[in-house]
N, CA, C and O atoms as CSV, one atom per row, in Angstrom:
chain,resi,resn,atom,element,x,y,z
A,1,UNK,N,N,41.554,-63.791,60.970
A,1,UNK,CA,C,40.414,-63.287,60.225
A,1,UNK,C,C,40.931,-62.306,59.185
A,1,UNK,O,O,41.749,-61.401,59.351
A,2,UNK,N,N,40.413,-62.598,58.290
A,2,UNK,CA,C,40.836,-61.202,57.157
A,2,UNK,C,C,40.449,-59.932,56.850
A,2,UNK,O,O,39.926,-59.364,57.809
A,3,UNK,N,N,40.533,-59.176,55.679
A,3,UNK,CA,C,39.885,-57.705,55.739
A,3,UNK,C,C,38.519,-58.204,55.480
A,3,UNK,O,O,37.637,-58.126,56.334
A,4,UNK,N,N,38.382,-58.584,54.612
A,4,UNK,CA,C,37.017,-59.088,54.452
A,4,UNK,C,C,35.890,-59.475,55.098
A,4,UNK,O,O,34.720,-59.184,54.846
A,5,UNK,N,N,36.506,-60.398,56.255
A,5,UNK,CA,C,35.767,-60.623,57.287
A,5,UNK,C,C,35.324,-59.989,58.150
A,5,UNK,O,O,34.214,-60.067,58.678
A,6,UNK,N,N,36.193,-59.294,58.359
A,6,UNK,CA,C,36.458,-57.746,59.427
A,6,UNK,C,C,35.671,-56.915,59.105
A,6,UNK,O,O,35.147,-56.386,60.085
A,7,UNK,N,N,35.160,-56.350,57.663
A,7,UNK,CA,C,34.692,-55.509,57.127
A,7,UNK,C,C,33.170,-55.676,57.225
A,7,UNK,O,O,32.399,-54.742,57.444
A,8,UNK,N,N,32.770,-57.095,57.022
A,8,UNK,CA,C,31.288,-57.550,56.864
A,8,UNK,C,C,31.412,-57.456,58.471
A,8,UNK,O,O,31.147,-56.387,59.020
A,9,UNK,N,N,31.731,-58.343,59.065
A,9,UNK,CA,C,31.873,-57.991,60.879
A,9,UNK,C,C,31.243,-56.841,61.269
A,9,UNK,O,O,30.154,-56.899,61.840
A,10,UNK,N,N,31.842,-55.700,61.012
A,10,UNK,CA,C,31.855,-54.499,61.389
A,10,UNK,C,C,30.761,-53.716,60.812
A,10,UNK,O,O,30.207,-52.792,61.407
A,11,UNK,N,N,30.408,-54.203,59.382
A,11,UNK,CA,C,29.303,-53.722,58.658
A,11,UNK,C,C,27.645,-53.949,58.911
A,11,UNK,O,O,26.650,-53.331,58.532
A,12,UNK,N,N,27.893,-55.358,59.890
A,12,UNK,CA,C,26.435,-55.789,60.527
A,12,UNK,C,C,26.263,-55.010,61.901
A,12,UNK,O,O,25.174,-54.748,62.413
A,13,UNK,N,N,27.780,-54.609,62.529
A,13,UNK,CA,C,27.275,-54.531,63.940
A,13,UNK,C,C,27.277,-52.692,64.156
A,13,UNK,O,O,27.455,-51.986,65.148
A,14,UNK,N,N,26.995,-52.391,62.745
A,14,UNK,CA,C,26.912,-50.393,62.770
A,14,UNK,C,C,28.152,-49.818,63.092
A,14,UNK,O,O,28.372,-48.894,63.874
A,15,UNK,N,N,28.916,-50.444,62.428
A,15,UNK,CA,C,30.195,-49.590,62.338
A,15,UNK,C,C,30.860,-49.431,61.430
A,15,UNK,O,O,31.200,-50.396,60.746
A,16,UNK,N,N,31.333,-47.911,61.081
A,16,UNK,CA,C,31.573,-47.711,59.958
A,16,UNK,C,C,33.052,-47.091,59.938
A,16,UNK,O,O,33.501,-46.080,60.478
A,17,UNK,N,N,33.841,-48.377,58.854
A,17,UNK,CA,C,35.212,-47.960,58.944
A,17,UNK,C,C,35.729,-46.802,57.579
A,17,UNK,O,O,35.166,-46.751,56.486
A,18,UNK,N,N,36.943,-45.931,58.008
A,18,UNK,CA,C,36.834,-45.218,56.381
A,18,UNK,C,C,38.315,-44.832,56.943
A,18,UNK,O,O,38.749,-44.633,58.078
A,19,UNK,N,N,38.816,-44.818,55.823
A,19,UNK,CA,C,40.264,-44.502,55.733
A,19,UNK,C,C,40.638,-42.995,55.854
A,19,UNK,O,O,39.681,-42.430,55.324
A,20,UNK,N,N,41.347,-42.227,56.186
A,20,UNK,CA,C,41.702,-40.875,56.134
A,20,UNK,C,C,43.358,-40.652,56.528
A,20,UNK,O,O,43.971,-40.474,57.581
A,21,UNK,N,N,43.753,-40.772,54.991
A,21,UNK,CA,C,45.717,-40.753,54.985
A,21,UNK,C,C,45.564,-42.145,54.879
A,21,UNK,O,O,44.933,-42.838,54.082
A,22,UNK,N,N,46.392,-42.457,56.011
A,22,UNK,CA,C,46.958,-43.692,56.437
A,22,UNK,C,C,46.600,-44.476,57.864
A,22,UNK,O,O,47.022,-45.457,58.476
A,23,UNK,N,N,45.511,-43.401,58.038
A,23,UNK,CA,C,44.804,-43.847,59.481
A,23,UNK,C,C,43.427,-44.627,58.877
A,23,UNK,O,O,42.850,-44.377,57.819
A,24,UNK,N,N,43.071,-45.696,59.933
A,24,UNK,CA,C,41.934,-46.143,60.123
A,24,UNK,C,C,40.490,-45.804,60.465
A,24,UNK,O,O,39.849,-46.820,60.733
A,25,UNK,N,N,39.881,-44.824,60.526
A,25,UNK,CA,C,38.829,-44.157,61.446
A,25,UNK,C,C,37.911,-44.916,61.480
A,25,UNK,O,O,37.676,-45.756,60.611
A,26,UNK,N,N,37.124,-44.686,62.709
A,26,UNK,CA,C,36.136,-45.853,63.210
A,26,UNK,C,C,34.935,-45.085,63.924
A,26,UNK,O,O,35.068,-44.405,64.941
A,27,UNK,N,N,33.902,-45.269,63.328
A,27,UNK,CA,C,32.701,-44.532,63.951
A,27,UNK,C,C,31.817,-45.929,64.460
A,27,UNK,O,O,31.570,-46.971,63.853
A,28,UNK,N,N,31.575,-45.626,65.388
A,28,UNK,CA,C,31.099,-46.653,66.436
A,28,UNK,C,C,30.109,-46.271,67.190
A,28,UNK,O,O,30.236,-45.139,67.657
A,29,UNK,N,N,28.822,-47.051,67.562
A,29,UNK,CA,C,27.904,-46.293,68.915
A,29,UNK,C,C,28.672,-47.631,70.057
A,29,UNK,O,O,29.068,-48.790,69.934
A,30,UNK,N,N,28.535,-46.389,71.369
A,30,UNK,CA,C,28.793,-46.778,72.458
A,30,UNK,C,C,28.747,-48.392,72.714
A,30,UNK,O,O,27.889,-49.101,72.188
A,31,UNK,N,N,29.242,-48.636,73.136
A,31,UNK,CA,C,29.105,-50.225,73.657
A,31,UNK,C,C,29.358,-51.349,72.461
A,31,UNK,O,O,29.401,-52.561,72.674
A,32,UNK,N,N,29.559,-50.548,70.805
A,32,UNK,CA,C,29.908,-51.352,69.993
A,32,UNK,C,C,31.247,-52.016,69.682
A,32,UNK,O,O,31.276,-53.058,69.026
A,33,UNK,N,N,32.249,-51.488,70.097
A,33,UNK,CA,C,33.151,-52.244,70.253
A,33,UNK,C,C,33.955,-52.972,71.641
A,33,UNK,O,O,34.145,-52.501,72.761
A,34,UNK,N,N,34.202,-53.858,71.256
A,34,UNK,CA,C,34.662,-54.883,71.732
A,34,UNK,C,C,36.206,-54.958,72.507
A,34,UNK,O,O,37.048,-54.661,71.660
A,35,UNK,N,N,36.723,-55.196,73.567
A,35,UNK,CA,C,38.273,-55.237,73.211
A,35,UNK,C,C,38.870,-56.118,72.275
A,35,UNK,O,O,40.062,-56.059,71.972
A,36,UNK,N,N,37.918,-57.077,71.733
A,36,UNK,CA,C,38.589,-58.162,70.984
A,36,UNK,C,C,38.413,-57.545,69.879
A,36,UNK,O,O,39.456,-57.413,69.238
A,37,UNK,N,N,37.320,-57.037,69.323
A,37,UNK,CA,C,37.324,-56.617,68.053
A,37,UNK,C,C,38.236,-55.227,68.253
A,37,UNK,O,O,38.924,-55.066,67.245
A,38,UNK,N,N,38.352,-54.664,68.784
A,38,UNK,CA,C,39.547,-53.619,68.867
A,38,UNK,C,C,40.804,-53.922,68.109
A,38,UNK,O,O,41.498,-53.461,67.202
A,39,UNK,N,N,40.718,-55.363,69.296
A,39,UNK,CA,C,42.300,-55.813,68.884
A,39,UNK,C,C,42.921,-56.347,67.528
A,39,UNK,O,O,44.050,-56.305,67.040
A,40,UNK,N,N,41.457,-56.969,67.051
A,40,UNK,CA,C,41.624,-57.613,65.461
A,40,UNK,C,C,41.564,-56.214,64.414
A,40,UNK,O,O,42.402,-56.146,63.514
A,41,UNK,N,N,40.592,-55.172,64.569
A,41,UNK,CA,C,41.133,-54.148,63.789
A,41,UNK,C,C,42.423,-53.727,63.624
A,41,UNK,O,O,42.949,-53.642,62.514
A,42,UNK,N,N,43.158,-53.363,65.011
A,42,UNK,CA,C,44.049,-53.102,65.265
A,42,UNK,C,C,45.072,-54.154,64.147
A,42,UNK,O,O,45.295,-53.818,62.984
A,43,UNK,N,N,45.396,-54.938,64.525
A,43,UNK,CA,C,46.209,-56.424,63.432
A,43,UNK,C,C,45.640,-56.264,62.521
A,43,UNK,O,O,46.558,-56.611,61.778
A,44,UNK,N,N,44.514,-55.916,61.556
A,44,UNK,CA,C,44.555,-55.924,60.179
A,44,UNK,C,C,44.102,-54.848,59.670
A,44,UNK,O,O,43.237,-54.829,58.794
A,45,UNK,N,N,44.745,-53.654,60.264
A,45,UNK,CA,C,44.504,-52.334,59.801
A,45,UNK,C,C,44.794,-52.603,57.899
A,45,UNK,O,O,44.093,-52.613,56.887
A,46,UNK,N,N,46.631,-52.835,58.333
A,46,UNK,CA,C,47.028,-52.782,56.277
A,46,UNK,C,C,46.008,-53.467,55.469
A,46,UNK,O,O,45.733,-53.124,54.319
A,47,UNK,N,N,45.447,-54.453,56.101
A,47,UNK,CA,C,44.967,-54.729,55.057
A,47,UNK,C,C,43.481,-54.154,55.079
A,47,UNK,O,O,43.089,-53.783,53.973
A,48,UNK,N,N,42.733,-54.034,55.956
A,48,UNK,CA,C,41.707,-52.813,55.965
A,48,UNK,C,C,42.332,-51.573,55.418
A,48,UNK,O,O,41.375,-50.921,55.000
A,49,UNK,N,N,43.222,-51.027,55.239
A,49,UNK,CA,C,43.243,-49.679,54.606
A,49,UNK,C,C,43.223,-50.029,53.167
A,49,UNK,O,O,42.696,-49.236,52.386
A,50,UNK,N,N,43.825,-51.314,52.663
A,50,UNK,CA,C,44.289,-52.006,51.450
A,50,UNK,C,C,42.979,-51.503,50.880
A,50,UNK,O,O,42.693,-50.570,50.130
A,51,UNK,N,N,41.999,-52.826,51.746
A,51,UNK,CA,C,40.673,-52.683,50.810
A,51,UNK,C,C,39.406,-51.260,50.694
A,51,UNK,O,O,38.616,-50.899,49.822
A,52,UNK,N,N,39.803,-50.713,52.240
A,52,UNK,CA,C,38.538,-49.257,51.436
A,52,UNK,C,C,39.494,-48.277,51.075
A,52,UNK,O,O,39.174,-47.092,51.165
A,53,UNK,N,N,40.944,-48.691,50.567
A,53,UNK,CA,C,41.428,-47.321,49.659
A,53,UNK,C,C,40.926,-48.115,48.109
A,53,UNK,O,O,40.518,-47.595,47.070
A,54,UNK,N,N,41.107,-49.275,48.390
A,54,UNK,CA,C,40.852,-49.567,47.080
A,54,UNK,C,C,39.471,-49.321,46.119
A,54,UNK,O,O,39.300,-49.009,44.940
A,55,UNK,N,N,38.514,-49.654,47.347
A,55,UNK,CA,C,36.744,-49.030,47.195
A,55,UNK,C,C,36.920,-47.719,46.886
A,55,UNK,O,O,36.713,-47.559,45.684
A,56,UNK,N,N,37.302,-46.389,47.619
A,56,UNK,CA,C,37.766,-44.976,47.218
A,56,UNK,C,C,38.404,-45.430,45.597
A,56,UNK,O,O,37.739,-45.274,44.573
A,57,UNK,N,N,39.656,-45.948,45.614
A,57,UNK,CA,C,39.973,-45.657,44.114
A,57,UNK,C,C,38.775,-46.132,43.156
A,57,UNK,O,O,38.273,-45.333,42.365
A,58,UNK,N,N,38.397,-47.275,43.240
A,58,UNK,CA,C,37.393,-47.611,42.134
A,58,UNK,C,C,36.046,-46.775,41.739
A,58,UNK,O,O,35.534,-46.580,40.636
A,59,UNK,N,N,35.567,-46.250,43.377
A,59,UNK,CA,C,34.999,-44.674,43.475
A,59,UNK,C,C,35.472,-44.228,42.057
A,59,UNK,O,O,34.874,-44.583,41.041
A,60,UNK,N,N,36.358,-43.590,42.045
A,60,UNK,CA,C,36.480,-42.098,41.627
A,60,UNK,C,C,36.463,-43.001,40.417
A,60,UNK,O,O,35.299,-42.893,40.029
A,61,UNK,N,N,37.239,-44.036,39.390
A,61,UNK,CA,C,36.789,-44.619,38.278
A,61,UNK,C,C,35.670,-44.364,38.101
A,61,UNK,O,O,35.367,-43.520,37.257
A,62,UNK,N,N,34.735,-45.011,38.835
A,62,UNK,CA,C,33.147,-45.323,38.568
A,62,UNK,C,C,32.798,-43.494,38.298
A,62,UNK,O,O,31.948,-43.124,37.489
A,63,UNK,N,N,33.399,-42.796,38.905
A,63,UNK,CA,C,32.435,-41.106,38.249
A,63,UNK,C,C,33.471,-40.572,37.587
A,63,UNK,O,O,33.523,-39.343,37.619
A,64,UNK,N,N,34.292,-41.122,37.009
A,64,UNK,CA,C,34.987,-40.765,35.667
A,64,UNK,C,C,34.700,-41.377,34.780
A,64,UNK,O,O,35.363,-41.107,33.778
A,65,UNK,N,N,34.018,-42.082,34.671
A,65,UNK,CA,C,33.512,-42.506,33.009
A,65,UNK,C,C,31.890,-42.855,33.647
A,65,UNK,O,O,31.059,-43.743,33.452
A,66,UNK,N,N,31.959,-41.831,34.362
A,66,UNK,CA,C,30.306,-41.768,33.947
A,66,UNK,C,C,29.235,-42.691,34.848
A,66,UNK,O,O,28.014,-42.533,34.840
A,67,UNK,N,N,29.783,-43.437,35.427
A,67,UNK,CA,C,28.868,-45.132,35.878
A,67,UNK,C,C,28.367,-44.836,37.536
A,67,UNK,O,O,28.922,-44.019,38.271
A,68,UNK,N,N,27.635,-45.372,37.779
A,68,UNK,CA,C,27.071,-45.516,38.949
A,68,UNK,C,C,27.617,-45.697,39.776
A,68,UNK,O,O,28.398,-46.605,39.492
A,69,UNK,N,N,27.834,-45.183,41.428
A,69,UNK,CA,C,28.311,-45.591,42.662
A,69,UNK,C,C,28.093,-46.926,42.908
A,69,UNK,O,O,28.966,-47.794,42.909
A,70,UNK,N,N,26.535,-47.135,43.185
A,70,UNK,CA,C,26.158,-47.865,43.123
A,70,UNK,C,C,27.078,-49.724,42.767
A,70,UNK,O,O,26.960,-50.737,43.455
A,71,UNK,N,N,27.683,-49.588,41.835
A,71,UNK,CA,C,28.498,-50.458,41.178
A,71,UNK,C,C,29.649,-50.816,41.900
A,71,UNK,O,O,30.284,-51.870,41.945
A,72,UNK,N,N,29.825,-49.489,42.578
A,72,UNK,CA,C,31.282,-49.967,43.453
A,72,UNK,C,C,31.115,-50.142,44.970
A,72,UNK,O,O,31.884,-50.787,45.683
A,73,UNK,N,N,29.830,-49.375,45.443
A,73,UNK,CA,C,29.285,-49.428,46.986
A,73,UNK,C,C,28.467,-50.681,46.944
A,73,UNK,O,O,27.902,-50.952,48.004
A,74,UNK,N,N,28.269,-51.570,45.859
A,74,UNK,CA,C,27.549,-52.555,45.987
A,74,UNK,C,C,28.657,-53.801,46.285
A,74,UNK,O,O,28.321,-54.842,46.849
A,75,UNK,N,N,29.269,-53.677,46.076
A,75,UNK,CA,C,30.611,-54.391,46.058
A,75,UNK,C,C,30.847,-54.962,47.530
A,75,UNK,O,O,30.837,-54.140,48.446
A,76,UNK,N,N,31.088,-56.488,47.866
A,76,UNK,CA,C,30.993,-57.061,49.013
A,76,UNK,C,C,32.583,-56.931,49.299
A,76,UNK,O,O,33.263,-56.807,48.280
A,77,UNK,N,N,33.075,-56.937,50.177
A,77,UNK,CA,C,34.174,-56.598,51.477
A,77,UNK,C,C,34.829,-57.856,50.495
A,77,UNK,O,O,35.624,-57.312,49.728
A,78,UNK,N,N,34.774,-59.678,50.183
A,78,UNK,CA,C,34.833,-60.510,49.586
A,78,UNK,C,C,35.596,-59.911,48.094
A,78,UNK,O,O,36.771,-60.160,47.826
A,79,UNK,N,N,34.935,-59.313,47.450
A,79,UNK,CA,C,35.505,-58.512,46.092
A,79,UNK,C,C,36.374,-57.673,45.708
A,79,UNK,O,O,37.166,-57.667,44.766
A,80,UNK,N,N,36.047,-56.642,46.902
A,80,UNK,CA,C,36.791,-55.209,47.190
A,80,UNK,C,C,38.473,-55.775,47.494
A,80,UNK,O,O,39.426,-55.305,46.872
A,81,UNK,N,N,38.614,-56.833,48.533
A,81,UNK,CA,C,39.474,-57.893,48.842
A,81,UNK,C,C,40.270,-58.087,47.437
A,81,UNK,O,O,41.439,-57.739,47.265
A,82,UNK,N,N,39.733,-58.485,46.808
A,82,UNK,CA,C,40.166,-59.548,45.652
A,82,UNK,C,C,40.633,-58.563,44.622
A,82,UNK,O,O,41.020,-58.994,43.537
A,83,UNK,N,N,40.628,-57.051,44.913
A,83,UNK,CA,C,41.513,-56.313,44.111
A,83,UNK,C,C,43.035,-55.913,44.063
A,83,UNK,O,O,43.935,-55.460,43.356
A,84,UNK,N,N,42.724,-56.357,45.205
A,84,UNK,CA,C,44.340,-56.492,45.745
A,84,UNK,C,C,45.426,-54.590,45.912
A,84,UNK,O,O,44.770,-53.864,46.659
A,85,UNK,N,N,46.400,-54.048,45.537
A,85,UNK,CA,C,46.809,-53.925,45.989
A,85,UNK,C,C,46.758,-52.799,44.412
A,85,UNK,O,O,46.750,-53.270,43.275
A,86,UNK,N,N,46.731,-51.305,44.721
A,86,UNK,CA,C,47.008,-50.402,43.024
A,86,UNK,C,C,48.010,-49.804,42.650
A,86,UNK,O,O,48.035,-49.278,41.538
């Protein structure tokens, strides 16, 4: 499964992933994770950190010239993906 997948995954079942350094952080209610989904975070951390550092960088673009969050928090896990690597 990819970041992408992982990300929408995680995004339906109320969990919210966010990068801090080089760590993964994971806010979760009780009983929401899984050992399996544990384990697949776990295996595609790099590329989960890949894609919401990359959401953060495009962040801070989007309020340096001015433009809406909106523009970059609207942005599907699919897209964010497809920026690849800065």
């Amino acid at each position: 499964m990819n970041a992408a997948a992982l990300l929408t995954e995680t995004r339906r079942a109320g969990i919210v992933l966010t990068v801090q350094g080089d760590r993964l952080h994971v806010e979760a209610k009780p009983g929401s994770m899984t050992a399996d989904l544990r384990a697949r975070l776990a295996a595609g951390k790099p590329a989960l950190v890949a894609v919401l550092s990359a959401r953060s960088h495009l962040l801070a673009l989007a309020a340096a010239e001015g433009l809406p969050a909106d523009l970059v928090t609207g942005m599907d896990a699919e897209d964010l993906a497809a920026w690849g690597d800065f």
